[in-house]
PDB file of C-alpha atoms in Angstrom:
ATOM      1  CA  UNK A 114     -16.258 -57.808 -66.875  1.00 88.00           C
ATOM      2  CA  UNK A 115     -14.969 -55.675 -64.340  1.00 96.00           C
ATOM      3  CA  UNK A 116     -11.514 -54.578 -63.688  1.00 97.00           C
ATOM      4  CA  UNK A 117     -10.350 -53.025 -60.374  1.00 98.00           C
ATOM      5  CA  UNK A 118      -7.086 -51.004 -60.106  1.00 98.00           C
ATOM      6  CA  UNK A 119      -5.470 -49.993 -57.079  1.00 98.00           C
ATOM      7  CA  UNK A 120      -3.321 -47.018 -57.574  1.00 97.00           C
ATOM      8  CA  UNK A 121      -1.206 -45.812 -54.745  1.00 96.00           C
ATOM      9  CA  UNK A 122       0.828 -42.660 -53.670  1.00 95.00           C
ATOM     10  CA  UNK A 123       0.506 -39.471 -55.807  1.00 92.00           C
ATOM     11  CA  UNK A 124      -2.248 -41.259 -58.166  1.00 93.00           C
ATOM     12  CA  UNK A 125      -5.358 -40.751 -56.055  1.00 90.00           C
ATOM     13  CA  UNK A 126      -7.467 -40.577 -58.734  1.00 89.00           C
ATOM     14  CA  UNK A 127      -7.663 -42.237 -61.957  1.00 88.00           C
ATOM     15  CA  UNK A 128      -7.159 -40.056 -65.072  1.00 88.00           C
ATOM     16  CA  UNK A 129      -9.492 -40.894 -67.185  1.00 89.00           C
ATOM     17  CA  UNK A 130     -12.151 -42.673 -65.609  1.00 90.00           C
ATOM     18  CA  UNK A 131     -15.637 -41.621 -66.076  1.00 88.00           C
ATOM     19  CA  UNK A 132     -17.044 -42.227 -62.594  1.00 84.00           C
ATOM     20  CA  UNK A 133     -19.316 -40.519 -60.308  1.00 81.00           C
ATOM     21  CA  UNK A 134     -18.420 -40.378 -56.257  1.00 85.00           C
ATOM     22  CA  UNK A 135     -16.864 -43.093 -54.181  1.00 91.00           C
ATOM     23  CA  UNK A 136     -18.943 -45.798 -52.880  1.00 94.00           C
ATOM     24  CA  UNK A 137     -18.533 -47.189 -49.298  1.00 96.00           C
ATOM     25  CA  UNK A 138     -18.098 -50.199 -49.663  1.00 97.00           C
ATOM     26  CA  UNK A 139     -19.140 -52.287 -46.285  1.00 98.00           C
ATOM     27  CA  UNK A 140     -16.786 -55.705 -45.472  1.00 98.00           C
ATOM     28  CA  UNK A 141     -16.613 -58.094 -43.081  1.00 97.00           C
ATOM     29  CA  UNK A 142     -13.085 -56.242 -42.456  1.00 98.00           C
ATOM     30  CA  UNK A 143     -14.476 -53.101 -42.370  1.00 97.00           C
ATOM     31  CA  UNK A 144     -15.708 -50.522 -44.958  1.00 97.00           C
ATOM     32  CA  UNK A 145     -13.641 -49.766 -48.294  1.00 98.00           C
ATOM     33  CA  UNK A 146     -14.427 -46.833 -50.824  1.00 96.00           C
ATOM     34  CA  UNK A 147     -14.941 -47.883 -54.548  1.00 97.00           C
ATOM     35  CA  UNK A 148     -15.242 -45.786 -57.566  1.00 95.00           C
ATOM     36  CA  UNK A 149     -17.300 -47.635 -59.743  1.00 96.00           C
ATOM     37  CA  UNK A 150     -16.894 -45.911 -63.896  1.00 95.00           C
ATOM     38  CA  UNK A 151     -15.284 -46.718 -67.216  1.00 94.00           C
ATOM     39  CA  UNK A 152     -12.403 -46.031 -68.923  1.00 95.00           C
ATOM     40  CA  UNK A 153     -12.911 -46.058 -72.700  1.00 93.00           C
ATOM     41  CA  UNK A 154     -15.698 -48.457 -72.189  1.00 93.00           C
ATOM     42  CA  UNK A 155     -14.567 -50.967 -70.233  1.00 95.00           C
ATOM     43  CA  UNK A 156     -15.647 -51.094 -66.039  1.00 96.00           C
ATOM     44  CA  UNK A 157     -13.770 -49.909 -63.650  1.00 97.00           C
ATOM     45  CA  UNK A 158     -13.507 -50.565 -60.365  1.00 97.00           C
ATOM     46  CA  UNK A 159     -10.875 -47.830 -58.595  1.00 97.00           C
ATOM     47  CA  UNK A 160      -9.580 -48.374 -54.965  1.00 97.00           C
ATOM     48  CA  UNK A 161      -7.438 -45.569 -53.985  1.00 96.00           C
ATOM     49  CA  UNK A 162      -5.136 -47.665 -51.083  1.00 96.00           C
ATOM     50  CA  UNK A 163      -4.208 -44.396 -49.346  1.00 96.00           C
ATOM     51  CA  UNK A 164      -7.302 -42.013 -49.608  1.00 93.00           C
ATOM     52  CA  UNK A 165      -7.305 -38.192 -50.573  1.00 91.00           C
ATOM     53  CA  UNK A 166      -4.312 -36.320 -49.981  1.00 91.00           C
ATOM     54  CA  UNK A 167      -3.103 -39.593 -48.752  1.00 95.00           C
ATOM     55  CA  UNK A 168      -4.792 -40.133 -45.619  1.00 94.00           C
ATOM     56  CA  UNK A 169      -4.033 -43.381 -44.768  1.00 95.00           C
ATOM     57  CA  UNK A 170      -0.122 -43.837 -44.290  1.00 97.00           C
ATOM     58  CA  UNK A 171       1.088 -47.302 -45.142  1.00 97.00           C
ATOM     59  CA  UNK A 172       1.319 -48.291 -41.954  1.00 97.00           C
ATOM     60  CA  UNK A 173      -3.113 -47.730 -42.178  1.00 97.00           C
ATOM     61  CA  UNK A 174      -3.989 -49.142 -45.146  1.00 98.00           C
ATOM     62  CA  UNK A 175      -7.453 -51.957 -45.173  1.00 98.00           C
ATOM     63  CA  UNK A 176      -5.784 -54.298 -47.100  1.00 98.00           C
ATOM     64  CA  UNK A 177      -8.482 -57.073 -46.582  1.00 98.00           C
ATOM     65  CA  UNK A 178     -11.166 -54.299 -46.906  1.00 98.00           C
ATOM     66  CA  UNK A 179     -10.268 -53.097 -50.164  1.00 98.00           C
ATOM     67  CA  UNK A 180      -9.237 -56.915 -51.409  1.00 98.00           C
ATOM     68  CA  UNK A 181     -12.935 -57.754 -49.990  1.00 98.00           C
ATOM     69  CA  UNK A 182     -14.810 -54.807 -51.619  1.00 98.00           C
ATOM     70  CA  UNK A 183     -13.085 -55.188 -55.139  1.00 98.00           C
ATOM     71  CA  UNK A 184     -14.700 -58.922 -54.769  1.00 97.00           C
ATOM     72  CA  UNK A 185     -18.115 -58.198 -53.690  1.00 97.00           C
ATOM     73  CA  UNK A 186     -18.489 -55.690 -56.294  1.00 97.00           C
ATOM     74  CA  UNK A 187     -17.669 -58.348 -59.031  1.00 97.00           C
ATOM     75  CA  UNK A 188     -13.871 -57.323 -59.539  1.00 97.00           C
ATOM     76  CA  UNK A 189     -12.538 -60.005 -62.024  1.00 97.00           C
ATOM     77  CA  UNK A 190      -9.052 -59.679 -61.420  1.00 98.00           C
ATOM     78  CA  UNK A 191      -6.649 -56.249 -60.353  1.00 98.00           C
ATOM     79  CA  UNK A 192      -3.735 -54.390 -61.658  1.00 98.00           C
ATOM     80  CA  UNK A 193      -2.087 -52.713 -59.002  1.00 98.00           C
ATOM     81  CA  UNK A 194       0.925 -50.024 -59.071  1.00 98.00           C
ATOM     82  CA  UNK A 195       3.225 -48.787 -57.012  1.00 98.00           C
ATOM     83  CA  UNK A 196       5.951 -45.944 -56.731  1.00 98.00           C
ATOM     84  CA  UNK A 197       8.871 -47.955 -55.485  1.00 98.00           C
ATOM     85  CA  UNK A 198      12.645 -47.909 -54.220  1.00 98.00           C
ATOM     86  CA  UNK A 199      15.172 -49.434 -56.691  1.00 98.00           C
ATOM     87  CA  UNK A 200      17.765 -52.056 -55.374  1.00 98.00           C
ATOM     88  CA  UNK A 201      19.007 -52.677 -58.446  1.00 98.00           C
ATOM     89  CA  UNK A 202      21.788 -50.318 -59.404  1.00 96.00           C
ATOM     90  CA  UNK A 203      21.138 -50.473 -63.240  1.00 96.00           C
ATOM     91  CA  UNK A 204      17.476 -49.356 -63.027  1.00 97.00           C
ATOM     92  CA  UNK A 205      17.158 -46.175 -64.235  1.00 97.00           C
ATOM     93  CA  UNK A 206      14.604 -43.871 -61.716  1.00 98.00           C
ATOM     94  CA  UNK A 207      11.585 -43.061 -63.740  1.00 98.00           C
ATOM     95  CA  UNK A 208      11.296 -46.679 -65.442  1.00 98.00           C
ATOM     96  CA  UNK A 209       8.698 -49.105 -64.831  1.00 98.00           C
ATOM     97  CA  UNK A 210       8.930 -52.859 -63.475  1.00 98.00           C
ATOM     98  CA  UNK A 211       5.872 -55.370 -63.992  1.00 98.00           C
ATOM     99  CA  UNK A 212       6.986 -57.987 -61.226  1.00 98.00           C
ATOM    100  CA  UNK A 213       6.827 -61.424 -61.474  1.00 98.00           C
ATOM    101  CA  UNK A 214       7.641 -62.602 -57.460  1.00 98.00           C
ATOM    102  CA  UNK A 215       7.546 -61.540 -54.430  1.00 98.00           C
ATOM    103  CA  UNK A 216       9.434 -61.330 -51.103  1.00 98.00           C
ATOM    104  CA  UNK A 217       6.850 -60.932 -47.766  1.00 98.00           C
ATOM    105  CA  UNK A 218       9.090 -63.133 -45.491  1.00 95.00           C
ATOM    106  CA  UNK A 219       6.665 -61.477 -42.598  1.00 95.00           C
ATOM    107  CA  UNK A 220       3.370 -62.292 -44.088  1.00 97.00           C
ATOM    108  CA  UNK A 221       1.573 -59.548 -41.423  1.00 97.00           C
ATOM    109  CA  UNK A 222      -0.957 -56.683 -42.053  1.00 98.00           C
ATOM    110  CA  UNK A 223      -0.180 -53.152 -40.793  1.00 97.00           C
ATOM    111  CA  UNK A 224      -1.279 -53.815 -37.535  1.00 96.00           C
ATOM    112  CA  UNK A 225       0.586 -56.826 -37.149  1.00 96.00           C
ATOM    113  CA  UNK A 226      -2.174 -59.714 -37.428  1.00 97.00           C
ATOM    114  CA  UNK A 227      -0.814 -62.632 -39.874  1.00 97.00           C
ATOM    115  CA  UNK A 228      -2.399 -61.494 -43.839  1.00 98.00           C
ATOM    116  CA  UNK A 229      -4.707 -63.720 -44.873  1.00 98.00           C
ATOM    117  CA  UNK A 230      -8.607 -63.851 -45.508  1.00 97.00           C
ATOM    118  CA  UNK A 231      -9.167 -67.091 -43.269  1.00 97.00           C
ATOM    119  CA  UNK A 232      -9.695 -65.558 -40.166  1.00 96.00           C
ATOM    120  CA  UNK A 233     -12.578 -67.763 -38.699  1.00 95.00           C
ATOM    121  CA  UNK A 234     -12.054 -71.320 -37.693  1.00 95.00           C
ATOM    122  CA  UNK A 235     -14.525 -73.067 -39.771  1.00 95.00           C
ATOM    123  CA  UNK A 236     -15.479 -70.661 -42.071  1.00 93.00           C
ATOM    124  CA  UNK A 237     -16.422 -71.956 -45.766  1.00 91.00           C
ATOM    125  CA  UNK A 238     -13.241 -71.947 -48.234  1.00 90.00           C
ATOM    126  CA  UNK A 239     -10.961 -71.304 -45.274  1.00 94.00           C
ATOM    127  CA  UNK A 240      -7.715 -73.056 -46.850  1.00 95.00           C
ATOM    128  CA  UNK A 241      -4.144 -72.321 -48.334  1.00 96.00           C
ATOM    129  CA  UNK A 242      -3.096 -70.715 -51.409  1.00 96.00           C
ATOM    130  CA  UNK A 243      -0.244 -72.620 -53.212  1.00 95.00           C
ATOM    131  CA  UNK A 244       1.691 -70.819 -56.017  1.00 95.00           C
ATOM    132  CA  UNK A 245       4.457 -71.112 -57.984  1.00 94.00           C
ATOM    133  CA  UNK A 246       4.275 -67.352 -59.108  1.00 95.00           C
ATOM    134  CA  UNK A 247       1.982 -64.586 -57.295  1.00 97.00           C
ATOM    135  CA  UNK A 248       1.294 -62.656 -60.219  1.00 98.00           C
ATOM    136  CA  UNK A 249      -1.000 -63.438 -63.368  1.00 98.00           C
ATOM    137  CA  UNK A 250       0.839 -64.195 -66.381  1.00 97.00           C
ATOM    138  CA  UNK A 251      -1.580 -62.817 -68.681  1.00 97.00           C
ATOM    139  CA  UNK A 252      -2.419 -59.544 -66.696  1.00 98.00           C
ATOM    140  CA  UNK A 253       1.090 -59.354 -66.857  1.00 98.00           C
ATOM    141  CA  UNK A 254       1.701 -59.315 -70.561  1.00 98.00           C
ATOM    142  CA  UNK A 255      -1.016 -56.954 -70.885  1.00 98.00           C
ATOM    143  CA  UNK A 256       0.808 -54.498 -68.194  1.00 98.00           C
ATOM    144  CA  UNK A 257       4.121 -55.200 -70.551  1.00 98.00           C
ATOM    145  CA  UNK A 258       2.604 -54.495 -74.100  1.00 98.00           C
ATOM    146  CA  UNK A 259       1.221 -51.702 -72.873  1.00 98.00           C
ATOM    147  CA  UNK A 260       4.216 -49.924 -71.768  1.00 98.00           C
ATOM    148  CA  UNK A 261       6.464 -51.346 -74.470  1.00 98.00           C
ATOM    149  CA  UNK A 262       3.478 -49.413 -77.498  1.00 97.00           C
ATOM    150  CA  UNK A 263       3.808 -46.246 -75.406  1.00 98.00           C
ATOM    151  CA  UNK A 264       7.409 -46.070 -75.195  1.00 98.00           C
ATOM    152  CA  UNK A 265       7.967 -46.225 -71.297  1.00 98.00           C
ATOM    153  CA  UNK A 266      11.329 -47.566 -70.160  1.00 98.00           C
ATOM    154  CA  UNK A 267      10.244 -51.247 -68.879  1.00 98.00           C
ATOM    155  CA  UNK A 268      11.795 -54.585 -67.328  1.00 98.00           C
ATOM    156  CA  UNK A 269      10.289 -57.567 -67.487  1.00 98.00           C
ATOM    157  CA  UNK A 270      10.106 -59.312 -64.454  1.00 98.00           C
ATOM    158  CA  UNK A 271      11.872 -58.656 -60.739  1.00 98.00           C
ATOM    159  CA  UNK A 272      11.204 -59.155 -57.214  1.00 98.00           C
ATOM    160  CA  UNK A 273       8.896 -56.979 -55.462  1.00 98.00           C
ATOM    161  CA  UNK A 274      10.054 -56.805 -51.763  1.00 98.00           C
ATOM    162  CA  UNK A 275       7.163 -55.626 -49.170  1.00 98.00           C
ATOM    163  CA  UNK A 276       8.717 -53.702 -46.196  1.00 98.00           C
ATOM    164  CA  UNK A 277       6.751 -52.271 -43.706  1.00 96.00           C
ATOM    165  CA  UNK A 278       6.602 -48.341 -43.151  1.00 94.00           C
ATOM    166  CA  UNK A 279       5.656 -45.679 -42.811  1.00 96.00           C
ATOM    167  CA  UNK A 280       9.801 -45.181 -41.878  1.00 96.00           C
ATOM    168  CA  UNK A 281      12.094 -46.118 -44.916  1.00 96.00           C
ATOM    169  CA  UNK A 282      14.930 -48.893 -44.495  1.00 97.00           C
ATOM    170  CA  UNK A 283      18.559 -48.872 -42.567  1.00 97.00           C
ATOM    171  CA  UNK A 284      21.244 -50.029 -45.236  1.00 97.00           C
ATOM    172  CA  UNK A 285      21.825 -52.767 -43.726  1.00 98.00           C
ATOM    173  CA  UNK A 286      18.188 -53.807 -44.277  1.00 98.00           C
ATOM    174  CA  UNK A 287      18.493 -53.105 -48.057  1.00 98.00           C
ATOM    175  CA  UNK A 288      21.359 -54.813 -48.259  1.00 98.00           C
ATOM    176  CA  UNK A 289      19.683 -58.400 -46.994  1.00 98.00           C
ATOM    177  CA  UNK A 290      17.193 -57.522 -49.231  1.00 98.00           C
ATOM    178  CA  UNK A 291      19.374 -57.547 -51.927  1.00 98.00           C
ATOM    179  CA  UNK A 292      20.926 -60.676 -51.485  1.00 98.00           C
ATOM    180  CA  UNK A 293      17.526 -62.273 -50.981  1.00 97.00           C
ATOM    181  CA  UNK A 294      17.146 -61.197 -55.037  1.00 98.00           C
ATOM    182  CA  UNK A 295      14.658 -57.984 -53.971  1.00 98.00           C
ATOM    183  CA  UNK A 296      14.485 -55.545 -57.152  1.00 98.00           C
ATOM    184  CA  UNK A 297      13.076 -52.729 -55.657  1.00 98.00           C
ATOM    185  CA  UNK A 298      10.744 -51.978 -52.470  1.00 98.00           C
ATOM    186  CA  UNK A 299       7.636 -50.112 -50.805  1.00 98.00           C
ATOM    187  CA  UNK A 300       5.560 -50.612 -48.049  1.00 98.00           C
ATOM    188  CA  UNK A 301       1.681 -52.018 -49.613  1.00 97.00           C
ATOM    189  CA  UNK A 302       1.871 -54.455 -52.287  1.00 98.00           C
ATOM    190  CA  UNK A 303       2.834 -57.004 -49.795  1.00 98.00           C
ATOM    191  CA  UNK A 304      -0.573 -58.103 -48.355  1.00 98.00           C
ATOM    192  CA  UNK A 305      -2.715 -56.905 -51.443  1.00 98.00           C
ATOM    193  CA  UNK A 306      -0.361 -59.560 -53.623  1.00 98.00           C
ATOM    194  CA  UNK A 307      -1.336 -62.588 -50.965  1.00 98.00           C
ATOM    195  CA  UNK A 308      -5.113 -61.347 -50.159  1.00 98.00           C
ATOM    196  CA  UNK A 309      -5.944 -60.958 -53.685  1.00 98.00           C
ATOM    197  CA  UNK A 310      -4.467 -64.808 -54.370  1.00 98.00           C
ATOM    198  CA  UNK A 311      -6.617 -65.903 -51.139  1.00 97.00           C
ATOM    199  CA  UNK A 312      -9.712 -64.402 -53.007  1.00 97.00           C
ATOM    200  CA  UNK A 313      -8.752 -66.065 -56.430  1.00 97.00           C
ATOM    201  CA  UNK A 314      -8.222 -62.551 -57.670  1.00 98.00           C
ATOM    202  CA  UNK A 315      -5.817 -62.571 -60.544  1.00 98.00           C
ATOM    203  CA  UNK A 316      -3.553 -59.824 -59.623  1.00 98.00           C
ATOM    204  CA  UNK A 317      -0.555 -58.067 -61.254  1.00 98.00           C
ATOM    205  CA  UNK A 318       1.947 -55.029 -59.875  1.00 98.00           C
ATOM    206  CA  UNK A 319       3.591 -52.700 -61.163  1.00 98.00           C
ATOM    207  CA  UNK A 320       6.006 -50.748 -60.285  1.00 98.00           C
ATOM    208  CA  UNK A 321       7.538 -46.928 -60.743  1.00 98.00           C
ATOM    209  CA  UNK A 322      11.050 -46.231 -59.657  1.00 98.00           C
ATOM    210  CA  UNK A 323      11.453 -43.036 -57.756  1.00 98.00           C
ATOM    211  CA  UNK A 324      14.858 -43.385 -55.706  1.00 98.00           C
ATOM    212  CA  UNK A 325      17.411 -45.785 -54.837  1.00 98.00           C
ATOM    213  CA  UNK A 326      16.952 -47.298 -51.650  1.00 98.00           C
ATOM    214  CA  UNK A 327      19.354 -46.282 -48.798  1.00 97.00           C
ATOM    215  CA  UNK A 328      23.100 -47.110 -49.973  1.00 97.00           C
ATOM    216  CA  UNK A 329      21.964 -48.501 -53.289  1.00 98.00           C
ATOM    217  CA  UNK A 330      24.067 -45.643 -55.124  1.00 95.00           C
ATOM    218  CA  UNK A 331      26.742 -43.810 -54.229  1.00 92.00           C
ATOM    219  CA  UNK A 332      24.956 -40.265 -53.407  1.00 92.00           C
ATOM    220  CA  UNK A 333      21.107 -40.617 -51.811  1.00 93.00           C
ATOM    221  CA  UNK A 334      18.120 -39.408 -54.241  1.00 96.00           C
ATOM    222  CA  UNK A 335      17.120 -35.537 -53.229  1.00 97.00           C
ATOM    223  CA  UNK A 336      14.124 -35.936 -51.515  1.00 96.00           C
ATOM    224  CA  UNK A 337      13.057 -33.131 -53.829  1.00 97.00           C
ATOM    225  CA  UNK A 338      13.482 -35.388 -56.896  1.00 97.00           C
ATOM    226  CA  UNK A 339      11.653 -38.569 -55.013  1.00 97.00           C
ATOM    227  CA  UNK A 340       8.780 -35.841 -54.400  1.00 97.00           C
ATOM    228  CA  UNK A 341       9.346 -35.205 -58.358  1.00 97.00           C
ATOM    229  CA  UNK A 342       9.034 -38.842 -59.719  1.00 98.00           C
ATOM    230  CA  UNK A 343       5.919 -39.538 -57.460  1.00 97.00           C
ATOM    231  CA  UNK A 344       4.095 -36.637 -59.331  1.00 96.00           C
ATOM    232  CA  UNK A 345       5.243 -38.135 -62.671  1.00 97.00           C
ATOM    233  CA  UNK A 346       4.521 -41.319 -61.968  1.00 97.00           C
ATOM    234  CA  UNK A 347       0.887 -40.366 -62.390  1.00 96.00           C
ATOM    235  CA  UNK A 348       0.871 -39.682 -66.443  1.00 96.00           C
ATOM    236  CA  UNK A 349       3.004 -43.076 -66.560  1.00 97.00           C
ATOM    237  CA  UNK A 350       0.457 -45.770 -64.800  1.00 97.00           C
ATOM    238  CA  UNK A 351      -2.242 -43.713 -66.314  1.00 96.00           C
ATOM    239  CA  UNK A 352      -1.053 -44.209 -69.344  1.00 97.00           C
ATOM    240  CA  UNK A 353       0.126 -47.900 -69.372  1.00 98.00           C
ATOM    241  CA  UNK A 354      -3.492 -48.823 -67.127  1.00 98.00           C
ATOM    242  CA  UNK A 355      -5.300 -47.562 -70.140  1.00 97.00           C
ATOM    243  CA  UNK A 356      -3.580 -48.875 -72.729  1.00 97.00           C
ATOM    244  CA  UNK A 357      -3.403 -52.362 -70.611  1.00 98.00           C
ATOM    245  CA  UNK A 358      -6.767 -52.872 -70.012  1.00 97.00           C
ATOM    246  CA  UNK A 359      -8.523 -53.551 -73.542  1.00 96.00           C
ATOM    247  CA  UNK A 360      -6.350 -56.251 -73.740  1.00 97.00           C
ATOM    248  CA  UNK A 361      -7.345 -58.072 -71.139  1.00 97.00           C
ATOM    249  CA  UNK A 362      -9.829 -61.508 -72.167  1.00 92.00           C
ATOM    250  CA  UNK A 363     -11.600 -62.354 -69.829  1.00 87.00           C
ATOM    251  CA  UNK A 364     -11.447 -66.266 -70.686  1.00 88.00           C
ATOM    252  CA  UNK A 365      -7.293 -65.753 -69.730  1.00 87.00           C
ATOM    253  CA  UNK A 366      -8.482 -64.869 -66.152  1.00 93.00           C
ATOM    254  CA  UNK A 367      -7.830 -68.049 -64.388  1.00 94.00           C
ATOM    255  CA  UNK A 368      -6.973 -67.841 -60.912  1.00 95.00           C
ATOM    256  CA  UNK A 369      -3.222 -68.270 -59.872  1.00 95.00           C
ATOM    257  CA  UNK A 370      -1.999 -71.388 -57.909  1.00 95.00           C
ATOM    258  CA  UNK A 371      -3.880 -74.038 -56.299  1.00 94.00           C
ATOM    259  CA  UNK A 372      -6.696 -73.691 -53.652  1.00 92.00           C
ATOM    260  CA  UNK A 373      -6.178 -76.416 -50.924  1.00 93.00           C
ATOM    261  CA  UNK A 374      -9.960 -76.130 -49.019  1.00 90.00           C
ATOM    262  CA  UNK A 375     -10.448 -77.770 -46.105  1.00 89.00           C
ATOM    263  CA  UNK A 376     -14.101 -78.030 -47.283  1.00 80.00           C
TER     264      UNK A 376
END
């Protein structure tokens, strides 16, 4: 059984996986790199979202690519993180946040097409993914015991709001966000959270706070202490995605929702 993990800005590489290069990976969508390895034994399947040195802003990130490749390759479901933008006033930076909904009012990829796998009229399994929550329930758990054994400051649950970048929000923009119930932000999750549902991928996030979104506290984060948190972030998902993963049973990895196939 193979897990993928998409890791995002300042974890381009997964500590602790014994892998060799990155395979290209081609898609229908175009090609995605994969480094297929272990950690402590169990497969890996590694999709770093934004490339080396972070090549790929947000705003050029594959999302169906990489939601395609971890598929083909045999991915049985994904835990994704994310380094984030608190809305919540009472979340300390530096804690964690496994999500449990989602706000992605726009439903659109980077380059502004609508986010979905279904892009062919007629196409086999072409349909609609209904859900009452996005993320796996049991991938979550795992994602919470983990941090909870290694000590990490973590909440349970909160809404992940998708924004697009690579620019950060206006205040007044966080503040609608807010009242929609938004916990904290960034600019990827969005699309891998839907296209990973669409592929019956159980998939869980989370999340790393590194600053309080624009007007969220009373003085902005130093950029130099965002820049700070992203770094540290690393040792934190390492930690919790390697602790998470041998608890993962692969007879708990239903798919999430309902597939409504108009075949």
């Amino acid at each position: 059984m193979a897990i993928g993990i998409i890791t995002g800005s300042g974890t381009y590489a997964l500590p602790g996986l014994e892998a060799g290069g990155a395979e290209e990976v081609a898609t229908r969508f175009g090609p995605a790199r994969v480094r297929a390895g272990g950690v402590d034994g169990i497969d890996v399947l590694h999709v770093s979202r934004h490339g080396d040195a972070h090549r790929r802003l947000s705003s050029q990130v594959t999302h169906q690519a990489n939601i395609s490749a971890l598929r083909e390759r045999g991915a049985r479901a994904i835990l994704a993180v994310t380094v984030c933008g608190a809305l919540d006033p009472r979340l300390e930076l530096g804690s964690l946040i496994v999500f449990d909904d989602l706000f992605f009012l726009s439903n659109r990829l980077p380059d502004g097409s609508l986010c979905t796998l279904h892009t062919e009229p007629g196409a086999p399994g072409r349909g609609h993914w209904i859900f009452d929550r996005p993320f796996h329930p049991a991938l979550r758990q795992a994602l919470l015991e983990a941090a909870r054994e290694l000590g990490r400051p973590v909440r349970d649950g909160g809404c992940y709001g998708h924004v697009d970048g690579p620019r950060f929000n206006t205040r007044t923009e966080i503040r609608m966000l807010q009242q929609a119930g938004v916990t904290a932000v960034s600019q990827t999750a969005g699309p891998e959270t839907v296209l990973a549902g669409e592929a019956r991928l159980p998939y869980a996030l989370i999340g790393y706070a590194t600053d309080y979104a624009n007007g969220v506290s009373a003085e902005p984060t130093p950029v130099d202490e965002l820049i700070r948190l992203v770094g540290a972030s690393t040792e934190s998902f390492a930690g919790v995605l390697r602790s998470a993963l041998p608890r993962i049973a692969a007879d708990g990895l239903e798919p999430v929702g309902t597939h409504f196939s108009w075949d």
